Amino acid sequence: IFSGLLALVLYCYALAEPYWIQVKETVITDSDIPISFSGLRMVFIADIHHSPSFSRERVRRVVEKVNRLEPDLILLGGDYAEGGEDYLRGCFAELGLLKASLGVYGVLGNHDYFPDPELSWSLMKEHGITGLDNKGSWIYLNGDRIRLGGVGDLWSDAQIPENVTEGVEKNDYVILLSHNPDYLERMSTDKVDLVLSGHTH
């Protein structure tokens, strides 16, 4: 009886989980955050998994919900689609409608390496999303700056945090995107202030 009940619970979870769209608000405080970035509205999105079980219409609703939050900065944590190239193209077409005054940035997740990571990176660029896999970028505002970067997926790529922390000084605030949070156990730098990850849904 227990095993049958467990199977039923897991089946129901598998059906329901793709439809859970949660908005969680967190206030981040740190002495290294420049005054110009005080009150910055940042949105992090991960694990959309556009597929037969999560339609393009639902991706569009996610985009609309995010835009209604009027974010200054949007960060994407990977696993955008599964089920083939058409789903990947459809997802990025919708994500290209995201609006943020300081830009939209993202890394790939393990699902985004199939059929081809080059396609994922190309679609990100085509739709105005800056890819940060093993790259870093300075975000400037009123003469202040923060460092934003990402590493490749733990299962499917290399992780080169030195590319993110290049040129970083002691008091710079650094945000790192890593699709898989298990990377933190291997991270070899102490220059990162905040890590944002998905994958654990």
mmCIF file with all atom_site columns, N, CA, C and O in Angstrom, residues 62-105:
data_model
loop_
_atom_site.group_PDB
_atom_site.id
_atom_site.type_symbol
_atom_site.label_atom_id
_atom_site.label_alt_id
_atom_site.label_comp_id
_atom_site.label_asym_id
_atom_site.label_entity_id
_atom_site.label_seq_id
_atom_site.pdbx_PDB_ins_code
_atom_site.Cartn_x
_atom_site.Cartn_y
_atom_site.Cartn_z
_atom_site.occupancy
_atom_site.B_iso_or_equiv
_atom_site.pdbx_formal_charge
_atom_site.auth_seq_id
_atom_site.auth_comp_id
_atom_site.auth_asym_id
_atom_site.auth_atom_id
_atom_site.pdbx_PDB_model_num
ATOM 1   N N  . VAL A 1 62  ? 5.093  34.087 -17.689 1.00 0.00 ? 62  VAL A N  1
ATOM 2   C CA . VAL A 1 62  ? 6.227  34.331 -16.793 1.00 0.00 ? 62  VAL A CA 1
ATOM 3   C C  . VAL A 1 62  ? 6.889  35.654 -17.156 1.00 0.00 ? 62  VAL A C  1
ATOM 4   O O  . VAL A 1 62  ? 7.188  36.484 -16.280 1.00 0.00 ? 62  VAL A O  1
ATOM 5   N N  . VAL A 1 63  ? 7.124  35.871 -18.436 1.00 0.00 ? 63  VAL A N  1
ATOM 6   C CA . VAL A 1 63  ? 7.752  37.108 -18.904 1.00 0.00 ? 63  VAL A CA 1
ATOM 7   C C  . VAL A 1 63  ? 6.898  38.318 -18.520 1.00 0.00 ? 63  VAL A C  1
ATOM 8   O O  . VAL A 1 63  ? 7.414  39.328 -18.020 1.00 0.00 ? 63  VAL A O  1
ATOM 9   N N  . GLU A 1 64  ? 5.606  38.220 -18.720 1.00 0.00 ? 64  GLU A N  1
ATOM 10  C CA . GLU A 1 64  ? 4.714  39.331 -18.383 1.00 0.00 ? 64  GLU A CA 1
ATOM 11  C C  . GLU A 1 64  ? 4.726  39.600 -16.884 1.00 0.00 ? 64  GLU A C  1
ATOM 12  O O  . GLU A 1 64  ? 4.728  40.768 -16.450 1.00 0.00 ? 64  GLU A O  1
ATOM 13  N N  . LYS A 1 65  ? 4.741  38.545 -16.087 1.00 0.00 ? 65  LYS A N  1
ATOM 14  C CA . LYS A 1 65  ? 4.768  38.714 -14.635 1.00 0.00 ? 65  LYS A CA 1
ATOM 15  C C  . LYS A 1 65  ? 6.057  39.400 -14.198 1.00 0.00 ? 65  LYS A C  1
ATOM 16  O O  . LYS A 1 65  ? 6.045  40.292 -13.333 1.00 0.00 ? 65  LYS A O  1
ATOM 17  N N  . VAL A 1 66  ? 7.178  38.984 -14.794 1.00 0.00 ? 66  VAL A N  1
ATOM 18  C CA . VAL A 1 66  ? 8.461  39.599 -14.459 1.00 0.00 ? 66  VAL A CA 1
ATOM 19  C C  . VAL A 1 66  ? 8.472  41.069 -14.864 1.00 0.00 ? 66  VAL A C  1
ATOM 20  O O  . VAL A 1 66  ? 8.893  41.939 -14.091 1.00 0.00 ? 66  VAL A O  1
ATOM 21  N N  . ASN A 1 67  ? 7.998  41.381 -16.047 1.00 0.00 ? 67  ASN A N  1
ATOM 22  C CA . ASN A 1 67  ? 7.997  42.771 -16.497 1.00 0.00 ? 67  ASN A CA 1
ATOM 23  C C  . ASN A 1 67  ? 7.120  43.651 -15.616 1.00 0.00 ? 67  ASN A C  1
ATOM 24  O O  . ASN A 1 67  ? 7.419  44.844 -15.423 1.00 0.00 ? 67  ASN A O  1
ATOM 25  N N  . ARG A 1 68  ? 6.048  43.096 -15.074 1.00 0.00 ? 68  ARG A N  1
ATOM 26  C CA . ARG A 1 68  ? 5.201  43.880 -14.174 1.00 0.00 ? 68  ARG A CA 1
ATOM 27  C C  . ARG A 1 68  ? 5.931  44.246 -12.879 1.00 0.00 ? 68  ARG A C  1
ATOM 28  O O  . ARG A 1 68  ? 5.550  45.206 -12.198 1.00 0.00 ? 68  ARG A O  1
ATOM 29  N N  . LEU A 1 69  ? 6.966  43.491 -12.530 1.00 0.00 ? 69  LEU A N  1
ATOM 30  C CA . LEU A 1 69  ? 7.762  43.811 -11.340 1.00 0.00 ? 69  LEU A CA 1
ATOM 31  C C  . LEU A 1 69  ? 8.686  45.002 -11.579 1.00 0.00 ? 69  LEU A C  1
ATOM 32  O O  . LEU A 1 69  ? 9.286  45.512 -10.636 1.00 0.00 ? 69  LEU A O  1
ATOM 33  N N  . GLU A 1 70  ? 8.807  45.430 -12.818 1.00 0.00 ? 70  GLU A N  1
ATOM 34  C CA . GLU A 1 70  ? 9.647  46.564 -13.220 1.00 0.00 ? 70  GLU A CA 1
ATOM 35  C C  . GLU A 1 70  ? 11.073 46.433 -12.682 1.00 0.00 ? 70  GLU A C  1
ATOM 36  O O  . GLU A 1 70  ? 11.582 47.303 -11.972 1.00 0.00 ? 70  GLU A O  1
ATOM 37  N N  . PRO A 1 71  ? 11.754 45.351 -13.034 1.00 0.00 ? 71  PRO A N  1
ATOM 38  C CA . PRO A 1 71  ? 13.106 45.137 -12.515 1.00 0.00 ? 71  PRO A CA 1
ATOM 39  C C  . PRO A 1 71  ? 14.137 46.045 -13.197 1.00 0.00 ? 71  PRO A C  1
ATOM 40  O O  . PRO A 1 71  ? 13.957 46.468 -14.333 1.00 0.00 ? 71  PRO A O  1
ATOM 41  N N  . ASP A 1 72  ? 15.212 46.317 -12.456 1.00 0.00 ? 72  ASP A N  1
ATOM 42  C CA . ASP A 1 72  ? 16.346 47.032 -13.033 1.00 0.00 ? 72  ASP A CA 1
ATOM 43  C C  . ASP A 1 72  ? 17.300 46.073 -13.730 1.00 0.00 ? 72  ASP A C  1
ATOM 44  O O  . ASP A 1 72  ? 17.986 46.443 -14.685 1.00 0.00 ? 72  ASP A O  1
ATOM 45  N N  . LEU A 1 73  ? 17.349 44.853 -13.238 1.00 0.00 ? 73  LEU A N  1
ATOM 46  C CA . LEU A 1 73  ? 18.297 43.859 -13.739 1.00 0.00 ? 73  LEU A CA 1
ATOM 47  C C  . LEU A 1 73  ? 17.622 42.492 -13.719 1.00 0.00 ? 73  LEU A C  1
ATOM 48  O O  . LEU A 1 73  ? 16.975 42.139 -12.718 1.00 0.00 ? 73  LEU A O  1
ATOM 49  N N  . ILE A 1 74  ? 17.747 41.734 -14.798 1.00 0.00 ? 74  ILE A N  1
ATOM 50  C CA . ILE A 1 74  ? 17.163 40.391 -14.869 1.00 0.00 ? 74  ILE A CA 1
ATOM 51  C C  . ILE A 1 74  ? 18.280 39.389 -15.100 1.00 0.00 ? 74  ILE A C  1
ATOM 52  O O  . ILE A 1 74  ? 19.100 39.558 -16.014 1.00 0.00 ? 74  ILE A O  1
ATOM 53  N N  . LEU A 1 75  ? 18.305 38.340 -14.289 1.00 0.00 ? 75  LEU A N  1
ATOM 54  C CA . LEU A 1 75  ? 19.322 37.299 -14.373 1.00 0.00 ? 75  LEU A CA 1
ATOM 55  C C  . LEU A 1 75  ? 18.632 35.961 -14.609 1.00 0.00 ? 75  LEU A C  1
ATOM 56  O O  . LEU A 1 75  ? 17.640 35.637 -13.951 1.00 0.00 ? 75  LEU A O  1
ATOM 57  N N  . LEU A 1 76  ? 19.172 35.175 -15.542 1.00 0.00 ? 76  LEU A N  1
ATOM 58  C CA . LEU A 1 76  ? 18.578 33.902 -15.933 1.00 0.00 ? 76  LEU A CA 1
ATOM 59  C C  . LEU A 1 76  ? 19.526 32.766 -15.574 1.00 0.00 ? 76  LEU A C  1
ATOM 60  O O  . LEU A 1 76  ? 20.710 32.800 -15.923 1.00 0.00 ? 76  LEU A O  1
ATOM 61  N N  . GLY A 1 77  ? 18.977 31.731 -14.919 1.00 0.00 ? 77  GLY A N  1
ATOM 62  C CA . GLY A 1 77  ? 19.816 30.675 -14.369 1.00 0.00 ? 77  GLY A CA 1
ATOM 63  C C  . GLY A 1 77  ? 19.842 29.367 -15.130 1.00 0.00 ? 77  GLY A C  1
ATOM 64  O O  . GLY A 1 77  ? 20.337 28.367 -14.610 1.00 0.00 ? 77  GLY A O  1
ATOM 65  N N  . GLY A 1 78  ? 19.325 29.342 -16.360 1.00 0.00 ? 78  GLY A N  1
ATOM 66  C CA . GLY A 1 78  ? 19.478 28.142 -17.171 1.00 0.00 ? 78  GLY A CA 1
ATOM 67  C C  . GLY A 1 78  ? 18.306 27.187 -17.161 1.00 0.00 ? 78  GLY A C  1
ATOM 68  O O  . GLY A 1 78  ? 17.309 27.383 -16.467 1.00 0.00 ? 78  GLY A O  1
ATOM 69  N N  . ASP A 1 79  ? 18.435 26.117 -17.947 1.00 0.00 ? 79  ASP A N  1
ATOM 70  C CA . ASP A 1 79  ? 17.391 25.129 -18.206 1.00 0.00 ? 79  ASP A CA 1
ATOM 71  C C  . ASP A 1 79  ? 16.142 25.804 -18.768 1.00 0.00 ? 79  ASP A C  1
ATOM 72  O O  . ASP A 1 79  ? 15.072 25.794 -18.174 1.00 0.00 ? 79  ASP A O  1
ATOM 73  N N  . TYR A 1 80  ? 16.331 26.374 -19.952 1.00 0.00 ? 80  TYR A N  1
ATOM 74  C CA . TYR A 1 80  ? 15.259 27.136 -20.578 1.00 0.00 ? 80  TYR A CA 1
ATOM 75  C C  . TYR A 1 80  ? 14.240 26.250 -21.282 1.00 0.00 ? 80  TYR A C  1
ATOM 76  O O  . TYR A 1 80  ? 13.062 26.587 -21.329 1.00 0.00 ? 80  TYR A O  1
ATOM 77  N N  . ALA A 1 81  ? 14.697 25.145 -21.841 1.00 0.00 ? 81  ALA A N  1
ATOM 78  C CA . ALA A 1 81  ? 13.785 24.299 -22.624 1.00 0.00 ? 81  ALA A CA 1
ATOM 79  C C  . ALA A 1 81  ? 14.289 22.866 -22.647 1.00 0.00 ? 81  ALA A C  1
ATOM 80  O O  . ALA A 1 81  ? 15.442 22.583 -22.358 1.00 0.00 ? 81  ALA A O  1
ATOM 81  N N  . GLU A 1 82  ? 13.382 21.981 -22.996 1.00 0.00 ? 82  GLU A N  1
ATOM 82  C CA . GLU A 1 82  ? 13.743 20.590 -23.258 1.00 0.00 ? 82  GLU A CA 1
ATOM 83  C C  . GLU A 1 82  ? 12.743 20.032 -24.264 1.00 0.00 ? 82  GLU A C  1
ATOM 84  O O  . GLU A 1 82  ? 11.596 20.463 -24.315 1.00 0.00 ? 82  GLU A O  1
ATOM 85  N N  . GLY A 1 83  ? 13.185 19.112 -25.069 1.00 0.00 ? 83  GLY A N  1
ATOM 86  C CA . GLY A 1 83  ? 12.287 18.527 -26.055 1.00 0.00 ? 83  GLY A CA 1
ATOM 87  C C  . GLY A 1 83  ? 12.627 18.893 -27.482 1.00 0.00 ? 83  GLY A C  1
ATOM 88  O O  . GLY A 1 83  ? 11.886 18.544 -28.403 1.00 0.00 ? 83  GLY A O  1
ATOM 89  N N  . GLY A 1 84  ? 13.734 19.621 -27.683 1.00 0.00 ? 84  GLY A N  1
ATOM 90  C CA . GLY A 1 84  ? 14.137 19.886 -29.049 1.00 0.00 ? 84  GLY A CA 1
ATOM 91  C C  . GLY A 1 84  ? 14.353 21.347 -29.361 1.00 0.00 ? 84  GLY A C  1
ATOM 92  O O  . GLY A 1 84  ? 14.050 22.242 -28.563 1.00 0.00 ? 84  GLY A O  1
ATOM 93  N N  . GLU A 1 85  ? 14.869 21.586 -30.557 1.00 0.00 ? 85  GLU A N  1
ATOM 94  C CA . GLU A 1 85  ? 15.259 22.924 -30.992 1.00 0.00 ? 85  GLU A CA 1
ATOM 95  C C  . GLU A 1 85  ? 14.083 23.888 -31.037 1.00 0.00 ? 85  GLU A C  1
ATOM 96  O O  . GLU A 1 85  ? 14.229 25.075 -30.705 1.00 0.00 ? 85  GLU A O  1
ATOM 97  N N  . ASP A 1 86  ? 12.919 23.427 -31.446 1.00 0.00 ? 86  ASP A N  1
ATOM 98  C CA . ASP A 1 86  ? 11.762 24.325 -31.543 1.00 0.00 ? 86  ASP A CA 1
ATOM 99  C C  . ASP A 1 86  ? 11.402 24.911 -30.188 1.00 0.00 ? 86  ASP A C  1
ATOM 100 O O  . ASP A 1 86  ? 11.036 26.098 -30.095 1.00 0.00 ? 86  ASP A O  1
ATOM 101 N N  . TYR A 1 87  ? 11.481 24.116 -29.142 1.00 0.00 ? 87  TYR A N  1
ATOM 102 C CA . TYR A 1 87  ? 11.169 24.622 -27.808 1.00 0.00 ? 87  TYR A CA 1
ATOM 103 C C  . TYR A 1 87  ? 12.221 25.634 -27.359 1.00 0.00 ? 87  TYR A C  1
ATOM 104 O O  . TYR A 1 87  ? 11.898 26.650 -26.727 1.00 0.00 ? 87  TYR A O  1
ATOM 105 N N  . LEU A 1 88  ? 13.469 25.379 -27.686 1.00 0.00 ? 88  LEU A N  1
ATOM 106 C CA . LEU A 1 88  ? 14.529 26.312 -27.324 1.00 0.00 ? 88  LEU A CA 1
ATOM 107 C C  . LEU A 1 88  ? 14.320 27.648 -28.033 1.00 0.00 ? 88  LEU A C  1
ATOM 108 O O  . LEU A 1 88  ? 14.401 28.715 -27.400 1.00 0.00 ? 88  LEU A O  1
ATOM 109 N N  . ARG A 1 89  ? 14.022 27.595 -29.319 1.00 0.00 ? 89  ARG A N  1
ATOM 110 C CA . ARG A 1 89  ? 13.792 28.826 -30.072 1.00 0.00 ? 89  ARG A CA 1
ATOM 111 C C  . ARG A 1 89  ? 12.570 29.576 -29.538 1.00 0.00 ? 89  ARG A C  1
ATOM 112 O O  . ARG A 1 89  ? 12.588 30.806 -29.403 1.00 0.00 ? 89  ARG A O  1
ATOM 113 N N  . GLY A 1 90  ? 11.513 28.838 -29.228 1.00 0.00 ? 90  GLY A N  1
ATOM 114 C CA . GLY A 1 90  ? 10.307 29.479 -28.713 1.00 0.00 ? 90  GLY A CA 1
ATOM 115 C C  . GLY A 1 90  ? 10.526 30.140 -27.373 1.00 0.00 ? 90  GLY A C  1
ATOM 116 O O  . GLY A 1 90  ? 10.046 31.255 -27.127 1.00 0.00 ? 90  GLY A O  1
ATOM 117 N N  . CYS A 1 91  ? 11.267 29.468 -26.510 1.00 0.00 ? 91  CYS A N  1
ATOM 118 C CA . CYS A 1 91  ? 11.522 30.023 -25.182 1.00 0.00 ? 91  CYS A CA 1
ATOM 119 C C  . CYS A 1 91  ? 12.309 31.319 -25.274 1.00 0.00 ? 91  CYS A C  1
ATOM 120 O O  . CYS A 1 91  ? 11.959 32.324 -24.648 1.00 0.00 ? 91  CYS A O  1
ATOM 121 N N  . PHE A 1 92  ? 13.377 31.323 -26.067 1.00 0.00 ? 92  PHE A N  1
ATOM 122 C CA . PHE A 1 92  ? 14.189 32.532 -26.158 1.00 0.00 ? 92  PHE A CA 1
ATOM 123 C C  . PHE A 1 92  ? 13.462 33.659 -26.888 1.00 0.00 ? 92  PHE A C  1
ATOM 124 O O  . PHE A 1 92  ? 13.704 34.842 -26.601 1.00 0.00 ? 92  PHE A O  1
ATOM 125 N N  . ALA A 1 93  ? 12.555 33.317 -27.789 1.00 0.00 ? 93  ALA A N  1
ATOM 126 C CA . ALA A 1 93  ? 11.748 34.355 -28.427 1.00 0.00 ? 93  ALA A CA 1
ATOM 127 C C  . ALA A 1 93  ? 10.908 35.082 -27.387 1.00 0.00 ? 93  ALA A C  1
ATOM 128 O O  . ALA A 1 93  ? 10.747 36.313 -27.437 1.00 0.00 ? 93  ALA A O  1
ATOM 129 N N  . GLU A 1 94  ? 10.371 34.342 -26.425 1.00 0.00 ? 94  GLU A N  1
ATOM 130 C CA . GLU A 1 94  ? 9.593  34.964 -25.349 1.00 0.00 ? 94  GLU A CA 1
ATOM 131 C C  . GLU A 1 94  ? 10.501 35.706 -24.369 1.00 0.00 ? 94  GLU A C  1
ATOM 132 O O  . GLU A 1 94  ? 10.191 36.828 -23.948 1.00 0.00 ? 94  GLU A O  1
ATOM 133 N N  . LEU A 1 95  ? 11.621 35.092 -23.997 1.00 0.00 ? 95  LEU A N  1
ATOM 134 C CA . LEU A 1 95  ? 12.534 35.741 -23.045 1.00 0.00 ? 95  LEU A CA 1
ATOM 135 C C  . LEU A 1 95  ? 13.115 37.030 -23.618 1.00 0.00 ? 95  LEU A C  1
ATOM 136 O O  . LEU A 1 95  ? 13.506 37.925 -22.868 1.00 0.00 ? 95  LEU A O  1
ATOM 137 N N  . GLY A 1 96  ? 13.156 37.122 -24.938 1.00 0.00 ? 96  GLY A N  1
ATOM 138 C CA . GLY A 1 96  ? 13.631 38.352 -25.564 1.00 0.00 ? 96  GLY A CA 1
ATOM 139 C C  . GLY A 1 96  ? 12.730 39.544 -25.301 1.00 0.00 ? 96  GLY A C  1
ATOM 140 O O  . GLY A 1 96  ? 13.121 40.694 -25.557 1.00 0.00 ? 96  GLY A O  1
ATOM 141 N N  . LEU A 1 97  ? 11.536 39.306 -24.767 1.00 0.00 ? 97  LEU A N  1
ATOM 142 C CA . LEU A 1 97  ? 10.598 40.388 -24.435 1.00 0.00 ? 97  LEU A CA 1
ATOM 143 C C  . LEU A 1 97  ? 10.785 40.894 -23.012 1.00 0.00 ? 97  LEU A C  1
ATOM 144 O O  . LEU A 1 97  ? 10.079 41.818 -22.588 1.00 0.00 ? 97  LEU A O  1
ATOM 145 N N  . LEU A 1 98  ? 11.697 40.301 -22.259 1.00 0.00 ? 98  LEU A N  1
ATOM 146 C CA . LEU A 1 98  ? 11.985 40.788 -20.907 1.00 0.00 ? 98  LEU A CA 1
ATOM 147 C C  . LEU A 1 98  ? 12.561 42.202 -20.973 1.00 0.00 ? 98  LEU A C  1
ATOM 148 O O  . LEU A 1 98  ? 13.342 42.524 -21.867 1.00 0.00 ? 98  LEU A O  1
ATOM 149 N N  . LYS A 1 99  ? 12.196 43.024 -19.986 1.00 0.00 ? 99  LYS A N  1
ATOM 150 C CA . LYS A 1 99  ? 12.636 44.420 -19.972 1.00 0.00 ? 99  LYS A CA 1
ATOM 151 C C  . LYS A 1 99  ? 13.285 44.754 -18.635 1.00 0.00 ? 99  LYS A C  1
ATOM 152 O O  . LYS A 1 99  ? 12.686 44.534 -17.571 1.00 0.00 ? 99  LYS A O  1
ATOM 153 N N  . ALA A 1 100 ? 14.507 45.272 -18.701 1.00 0.00 ? 100 ALA A N  1
ATOM 154 C CA . ALA A 1 100 ? 15.211 45.716 -17.498 1.00 0.00 ? 100 ALA A CA 1
ATOM 155 C C  . ALA A 1 100 ? 16.176 46.822 -17.886 1.00 0.00 ? 100 ALA A C  1
ATOM 156 O O  . ALA A 1 100 ? 16.899 46.686 -18.883 1.00 0.00 ? 100 ALA A O  1
ATOM 157 N N  . SER A 1 101 ? 16.201 47.905 -17.133 1.00 0.00 ? 101 SER A N  1
ATOM 158 C CA . SER A 1 101 ? 16.985 49.074 -17.509 1.00 0.00 ? 101 SER A CA 1
ATOM 159 C C  . SER A 1 101 ? 18.479 48.786 -17.571 1.00 0.00 ? 101 SER A C  1
ATOM 160 O O  . SER A 1 101 ? 19.208 49.401 -18.358 1.00 0.00 ? 101 SER A O  1
ATOM 161 N N  . LEU A 1 102 ? 18.958 47.835 -16.757 1.00 0.00 ? 102 LEU A N  1
ATOM 162 C CA . LEU A 1 102 ? 20.385 47.504 -16.727 1.00 0.00 ? 102 LEU A CA 1
ATOM 163 C C  . LEU A 1 102 ? 20.714 46.239 -17.505 1.00 0.00 ? 102 LEU A C  1
ATOM 164 O O  . LEU A 1 102 ? 21.858 45.784 -17.502 1.00 0.00 ? 102 LEU A O  1
ATOM 165 N N  . GLY A 1 103 ? 19.707 45.647 -18.147 1.00 0.00 ? 103 GLY A N  1
ATOM 166 C CA . GLY A 1 103 ? 19.968 44.527 -19.025 1.00 0.00 ? 103 GLY A CA 1
ATOM 167 C C  . GLY A 1 103 ? 19.504 43.176 -18.516 1.00 0.00 ? 103 GLY A C  1
ATOM 168 O O  . GLY A 1 103 ? 19.086 43.026 -17.357 1.00 0.00 ? 103 GLY A O  1
ATOM 169 N N  . VAL A 1 104 ? 19.576 42.186 -19.405 1.00 0.00 ? 104 VAL A N  1
ATOM 170 C CA . VAL A 1 104 ? 19.189 40.804 -19.113 1.00 0.00 ? 104 VAL A CA 1
ATOM 171 C C  . VAL A 1 104 ? 20.417 39.928 -19.381 1.00 0.00 ? 104 VAL A C  1
ATOM 172 O O  . VAL A 1 104 ? 21.013 40.001 -20.464 1.00 0.00 ? 104 VAL A O  1
ATOM 173 N N  . TYR A 1 105 ? 20.782 39.113 -18.404 1.00 0.00 ? 105 TYR A N  1
ATOM 174 C CA . TYR A 1 105 ? 21.989 38.290 -18.468 1.00 0.00 ? 105 TYR A CA 1
ATOM 175 C C  . TYR A 1 105 ? 21.627 36.857 -18.087 1.00 0.00 ? 105 TYR A C  1
ATOM 176 O O  . TYR A 1 105 ? 20.690 36.638 -17.310 1.00 0.00 ? 105 TYR A O  1
#
